[in-house]
Every structure is written in C-alpha cells, then in structure tokens.
CSV table of C-alpha atoms in Angstrom, one decimal:
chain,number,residue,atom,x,y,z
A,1,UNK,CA,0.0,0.0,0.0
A,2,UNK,CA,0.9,3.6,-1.2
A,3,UNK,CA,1.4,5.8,2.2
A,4,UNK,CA,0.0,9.2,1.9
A,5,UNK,CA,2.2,12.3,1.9
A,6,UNK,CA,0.7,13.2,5.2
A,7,UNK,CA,1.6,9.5,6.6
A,8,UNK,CA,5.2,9.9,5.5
A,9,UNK,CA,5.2,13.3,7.3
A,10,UNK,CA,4.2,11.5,10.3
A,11,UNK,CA,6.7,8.7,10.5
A,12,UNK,CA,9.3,11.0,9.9
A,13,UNK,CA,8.3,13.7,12.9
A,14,UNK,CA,8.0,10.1,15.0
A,15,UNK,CA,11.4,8.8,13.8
A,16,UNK,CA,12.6,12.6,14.7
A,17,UNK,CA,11.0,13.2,18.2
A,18,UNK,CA,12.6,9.6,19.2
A,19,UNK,CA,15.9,10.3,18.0
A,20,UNK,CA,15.5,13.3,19.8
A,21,UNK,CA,14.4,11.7,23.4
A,22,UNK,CA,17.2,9.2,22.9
A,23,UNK,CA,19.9,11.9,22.8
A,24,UNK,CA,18.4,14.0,25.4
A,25,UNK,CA,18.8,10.3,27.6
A,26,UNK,CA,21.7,10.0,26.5
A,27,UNK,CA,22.8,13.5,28.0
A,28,UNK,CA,20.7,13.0,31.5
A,29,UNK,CA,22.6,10.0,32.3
A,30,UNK,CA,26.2,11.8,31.1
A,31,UNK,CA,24.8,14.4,33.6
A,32,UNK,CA,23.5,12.4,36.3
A,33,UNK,CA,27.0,10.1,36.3
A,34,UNK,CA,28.7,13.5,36.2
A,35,UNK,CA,27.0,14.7,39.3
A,36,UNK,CA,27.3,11.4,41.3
A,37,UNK,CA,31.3,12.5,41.4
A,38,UNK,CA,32.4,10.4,37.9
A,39,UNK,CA,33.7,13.3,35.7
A,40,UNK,CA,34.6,11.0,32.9
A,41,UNK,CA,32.0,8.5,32.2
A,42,UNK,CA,33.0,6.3,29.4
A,43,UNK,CA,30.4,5.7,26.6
A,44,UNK,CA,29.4,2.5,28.0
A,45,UNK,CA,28.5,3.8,31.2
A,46,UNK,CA,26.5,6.3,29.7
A,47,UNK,CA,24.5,4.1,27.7
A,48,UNK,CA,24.2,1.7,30.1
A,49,UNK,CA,22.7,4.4,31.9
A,50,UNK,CA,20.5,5.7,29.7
A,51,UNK,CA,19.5,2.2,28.3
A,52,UNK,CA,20.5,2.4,25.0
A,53,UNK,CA,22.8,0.1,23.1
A,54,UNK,CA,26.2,1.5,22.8
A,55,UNK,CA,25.5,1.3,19.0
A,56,UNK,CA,22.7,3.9,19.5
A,57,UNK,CA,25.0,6.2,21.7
A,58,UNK,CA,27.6,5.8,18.9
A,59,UNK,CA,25.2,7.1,16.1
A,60,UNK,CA,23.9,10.1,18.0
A,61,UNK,CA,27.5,10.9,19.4
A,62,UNK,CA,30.1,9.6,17.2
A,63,UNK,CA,33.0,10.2,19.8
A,64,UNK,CA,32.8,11.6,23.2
A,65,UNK,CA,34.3,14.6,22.2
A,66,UNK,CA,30.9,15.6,20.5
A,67,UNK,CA,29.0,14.1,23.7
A,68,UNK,CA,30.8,16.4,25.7
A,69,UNK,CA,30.4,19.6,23.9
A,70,UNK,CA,26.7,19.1,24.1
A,71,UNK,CA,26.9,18.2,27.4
A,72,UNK,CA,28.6,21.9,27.8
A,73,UNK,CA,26.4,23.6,25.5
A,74,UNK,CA,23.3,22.0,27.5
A,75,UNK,CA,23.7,24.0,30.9
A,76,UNK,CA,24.8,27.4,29.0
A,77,UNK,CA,20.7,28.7,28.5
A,78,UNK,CA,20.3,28.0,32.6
A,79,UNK,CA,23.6,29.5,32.9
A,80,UNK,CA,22.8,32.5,31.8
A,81,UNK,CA,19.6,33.0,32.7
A,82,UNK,CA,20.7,33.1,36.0
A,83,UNK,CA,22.6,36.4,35.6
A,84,UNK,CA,20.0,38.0,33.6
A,85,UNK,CA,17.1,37.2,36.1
A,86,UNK,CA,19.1,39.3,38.9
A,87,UNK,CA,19.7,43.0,38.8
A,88,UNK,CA,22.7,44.9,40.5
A,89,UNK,CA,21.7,47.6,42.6
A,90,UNK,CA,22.6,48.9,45.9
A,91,UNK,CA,26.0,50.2,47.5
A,92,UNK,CA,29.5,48.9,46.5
A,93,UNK,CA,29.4,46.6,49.0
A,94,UNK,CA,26.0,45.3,48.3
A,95,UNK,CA,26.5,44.9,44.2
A,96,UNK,CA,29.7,43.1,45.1
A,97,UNK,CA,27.9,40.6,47.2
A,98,UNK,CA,24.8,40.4,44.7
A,99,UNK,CA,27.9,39.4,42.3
A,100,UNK,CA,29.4,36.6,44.5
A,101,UNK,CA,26.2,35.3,45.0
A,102,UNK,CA,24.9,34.7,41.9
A,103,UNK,CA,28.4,33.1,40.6
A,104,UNK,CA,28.4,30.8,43.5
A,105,UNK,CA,24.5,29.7,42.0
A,106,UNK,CA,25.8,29.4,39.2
A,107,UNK,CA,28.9,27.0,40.2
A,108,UNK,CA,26.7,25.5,42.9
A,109,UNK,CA,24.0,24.3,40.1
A,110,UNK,CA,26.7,23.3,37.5
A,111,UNK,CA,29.7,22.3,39.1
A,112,UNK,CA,29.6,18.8,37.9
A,113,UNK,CA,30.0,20.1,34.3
A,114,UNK,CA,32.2,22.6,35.0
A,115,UNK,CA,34.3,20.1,36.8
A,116,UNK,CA,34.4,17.6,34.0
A,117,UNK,CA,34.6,20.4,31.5
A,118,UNK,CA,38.1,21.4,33.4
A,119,UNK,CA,39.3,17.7,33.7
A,120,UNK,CA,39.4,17.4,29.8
A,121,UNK,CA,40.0,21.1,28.8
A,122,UNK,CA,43.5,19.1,27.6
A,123,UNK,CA,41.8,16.8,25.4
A,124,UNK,CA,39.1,18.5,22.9
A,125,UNK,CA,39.7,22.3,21.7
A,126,UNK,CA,35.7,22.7,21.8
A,127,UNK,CA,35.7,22.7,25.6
A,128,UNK,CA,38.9,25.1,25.4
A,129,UNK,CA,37.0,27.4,23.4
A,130,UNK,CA,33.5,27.2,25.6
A,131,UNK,CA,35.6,27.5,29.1
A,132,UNK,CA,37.3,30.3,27.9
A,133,UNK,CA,34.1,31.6,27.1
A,134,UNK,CA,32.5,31.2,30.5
A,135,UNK,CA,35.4,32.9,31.9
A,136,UNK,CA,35.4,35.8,29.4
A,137,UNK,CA,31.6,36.0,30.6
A,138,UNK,CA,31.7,36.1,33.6
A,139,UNK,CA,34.7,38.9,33.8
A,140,UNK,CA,31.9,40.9,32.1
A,141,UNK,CA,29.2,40.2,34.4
A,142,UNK,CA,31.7,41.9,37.0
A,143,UNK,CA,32.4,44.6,34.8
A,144,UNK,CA,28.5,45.2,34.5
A,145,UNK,CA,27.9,44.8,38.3
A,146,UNK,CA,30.7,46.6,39.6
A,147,UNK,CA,31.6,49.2,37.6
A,148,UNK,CA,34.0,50.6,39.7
A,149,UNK,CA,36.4,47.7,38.6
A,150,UNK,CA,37.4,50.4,35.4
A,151,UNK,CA,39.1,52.7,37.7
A,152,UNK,CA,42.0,49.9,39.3
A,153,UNK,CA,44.9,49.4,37.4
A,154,UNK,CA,45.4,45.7,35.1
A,155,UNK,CA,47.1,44.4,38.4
A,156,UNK,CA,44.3,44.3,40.9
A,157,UNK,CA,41.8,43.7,38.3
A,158,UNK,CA,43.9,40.2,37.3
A,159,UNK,CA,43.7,39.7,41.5
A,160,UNK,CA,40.1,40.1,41.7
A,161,UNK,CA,39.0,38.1,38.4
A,162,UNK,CA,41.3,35.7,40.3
A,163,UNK,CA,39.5,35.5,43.9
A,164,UNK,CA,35.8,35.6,41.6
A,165,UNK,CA,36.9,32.9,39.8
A,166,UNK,CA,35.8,29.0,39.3
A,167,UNK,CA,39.2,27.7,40.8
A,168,UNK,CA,38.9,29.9,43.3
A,169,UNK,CA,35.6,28.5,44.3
A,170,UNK,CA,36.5,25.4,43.9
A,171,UNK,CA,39.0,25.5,46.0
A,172,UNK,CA,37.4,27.0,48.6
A,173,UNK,CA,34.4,24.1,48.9
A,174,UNK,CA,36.4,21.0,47.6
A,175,UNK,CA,39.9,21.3,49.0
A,176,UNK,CA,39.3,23.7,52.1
A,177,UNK,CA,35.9,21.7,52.6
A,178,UNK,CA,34.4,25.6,53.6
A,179,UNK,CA,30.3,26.1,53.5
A,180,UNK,CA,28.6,28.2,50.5
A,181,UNK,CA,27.8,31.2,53.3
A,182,UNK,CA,31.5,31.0,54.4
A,183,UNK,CA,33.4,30.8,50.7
A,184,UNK,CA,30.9,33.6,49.9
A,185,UNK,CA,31.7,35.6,52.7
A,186,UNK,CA,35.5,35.0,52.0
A,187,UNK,CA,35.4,36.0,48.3
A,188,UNK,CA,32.6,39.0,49.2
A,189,UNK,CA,35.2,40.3,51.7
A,190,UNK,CA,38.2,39.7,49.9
A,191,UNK,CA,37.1,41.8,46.4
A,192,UNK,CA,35.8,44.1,48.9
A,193,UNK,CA,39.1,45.1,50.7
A,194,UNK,CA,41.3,44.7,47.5
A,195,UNK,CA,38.7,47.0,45.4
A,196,UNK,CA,38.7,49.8,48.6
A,197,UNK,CA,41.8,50.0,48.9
A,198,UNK,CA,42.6,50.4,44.9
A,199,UNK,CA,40.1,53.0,44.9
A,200,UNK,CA,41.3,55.1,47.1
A,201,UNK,CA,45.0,54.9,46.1
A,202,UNK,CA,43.6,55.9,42.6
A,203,UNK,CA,42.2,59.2,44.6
C-alpha cells in the first residue's frame, strides 16, 4: 500500500522526536554520572545508563568529544539566565555581594559540568574554546555589576578576576571543605578590601 504524503510526514516527525528523546537520555545520564562524582563517564557507562545500546549512543555521538560539547552547550541557557534574572543595585558593598552570590548559583547548580569540563580542557579544543568563554563572561558580568572595577589598574583587576573565579571557588568548597555562606563571605570580603583599597590609592 501507497502511504500518503501526510503519513510519510508523520513517520518522519516520529522517527525525529525519538531520535531526539534518545539523545536527550543520553545527555541526562552523562549528567546524572557527572554529578554522582564520575567526571569522565566512558560511553558504555553512559548508555548503560540511559538504556541504550552502545551502537545507539555511537550514532547520535560519534566520539565523546561531541558528547561532551553538548553536554557543555546544554547547561549554557540556565547559565545564563541566572545572571540575567538578577539585577545589581545597591552600595558597593551590596552589588559586590549580589555578584558573588549569583556566581556561587551558578557553580553550585553546575559544578559537575564545569568540573568535567576542566578535567578534559586538555583533550578537545571545543571545551577550550567554551571555558574560555564562561570565563570571558563572567569577567563581564563583574564589569557590569561593579563598575567601579574600570578605575583599578590591570594588576588588581587580574587579582580580583582571580578571587571571583571558578578555581577559586573550587578550592574554597572541595579542598578547604568551607560552606557556601563561608566561601561567599571569604570572596565578598576579599574583592571588597582589595577593590577599597585600589580606589582610594587611585584618589
């Protein structure tokens, strides 16, 4: 029997919204294995995971490279809605810690990727180009909250990019085992007392 234009259309919208639900599996269990502490999953894990055969996993990500990147490119919406949901208003003070805050969301909710993004930065030049990206991002979300930051010289601005950063977070709750309030407070107070002081040194 002949199929109908209209019945072709369907199968092919079926075909394409399960190919579809399989790669978005495929990515929920890359994430979920991520966030249970394994940074690298291998692709068997993952489909295991996501109970697929590995031959499925292979034609929807034909290395891991590829997996990864989408993996990276998944979060990046959430990401940066986060920043554009919040406004910065308020005293120095107050827009730096409005600043911290919302980076240490945004590390708090991701840090699985971001981890496993940083434990292969070596490996493929597509998570290179999208963590250099975050970074350069996030230097601008600074720039737009605290605007002050324009009037210290290269120096203390490398410093302060440097005590807002990821590794600086990261180092804060993974190796010196500190609480969210407490690395917030550290990083809120640190910018704080580097930024004053620049300021008025500049005056």
């Amino acid at each position: 029997l002949e199929m109908s234009d209209k019945s072709i259309s369907e199968v092919i919208d079926g075909r394409r919204l399960r190919s579809e639900r399989c790669k978005q599996s495929i990515l929920d269990a890359c994430d979920f294995l991520m966030r249970e502490g394994n940074l690298v999953p291998t692709a068997q894990m993952i489909s295991d995971r996501a109970g697929v055969p590995i031959r499925t996993f292979f034609r929807h990500y034909p290395d891991m490279g590829s997996l990864f990147r989408a993996v990276d490119e998944a979060i990046k919406p959430e990401y940066e809605r986060i920043f554009l949901e919040t406004k910065s208003e308020g005293s120095l003070s107050e827009r730096i810690a409005s600043a911290v805050e919302l980076h240490a969301k945004s590390w708090e909710q991701n840090k699985a990727v971001i981890k496993s993004t940083k434990a292969q930065l070596w490996r493929y030049q597509a998570l290179q180009e999208n963590y250099a990206r975050l970074n350069r991002d996030l230097r601008k979300d600074l720039d737009k909250r605290i605007p002050e930051l324009k009037e210290v010289n290269a120096d203390t601005r490398e410093i302060i990019d440097g005590l807002a950063s990821i590794e600086m977070w990261v180092r804060l709750r993974d190796h010196q085992k500190l609480s969210q309030a407490r690395s917030i407070r550290i990083v809120h107070q640190s910018i704080e007392v580097i930024l004053q002081a620049a300021m008025q040194k500049h005056d």
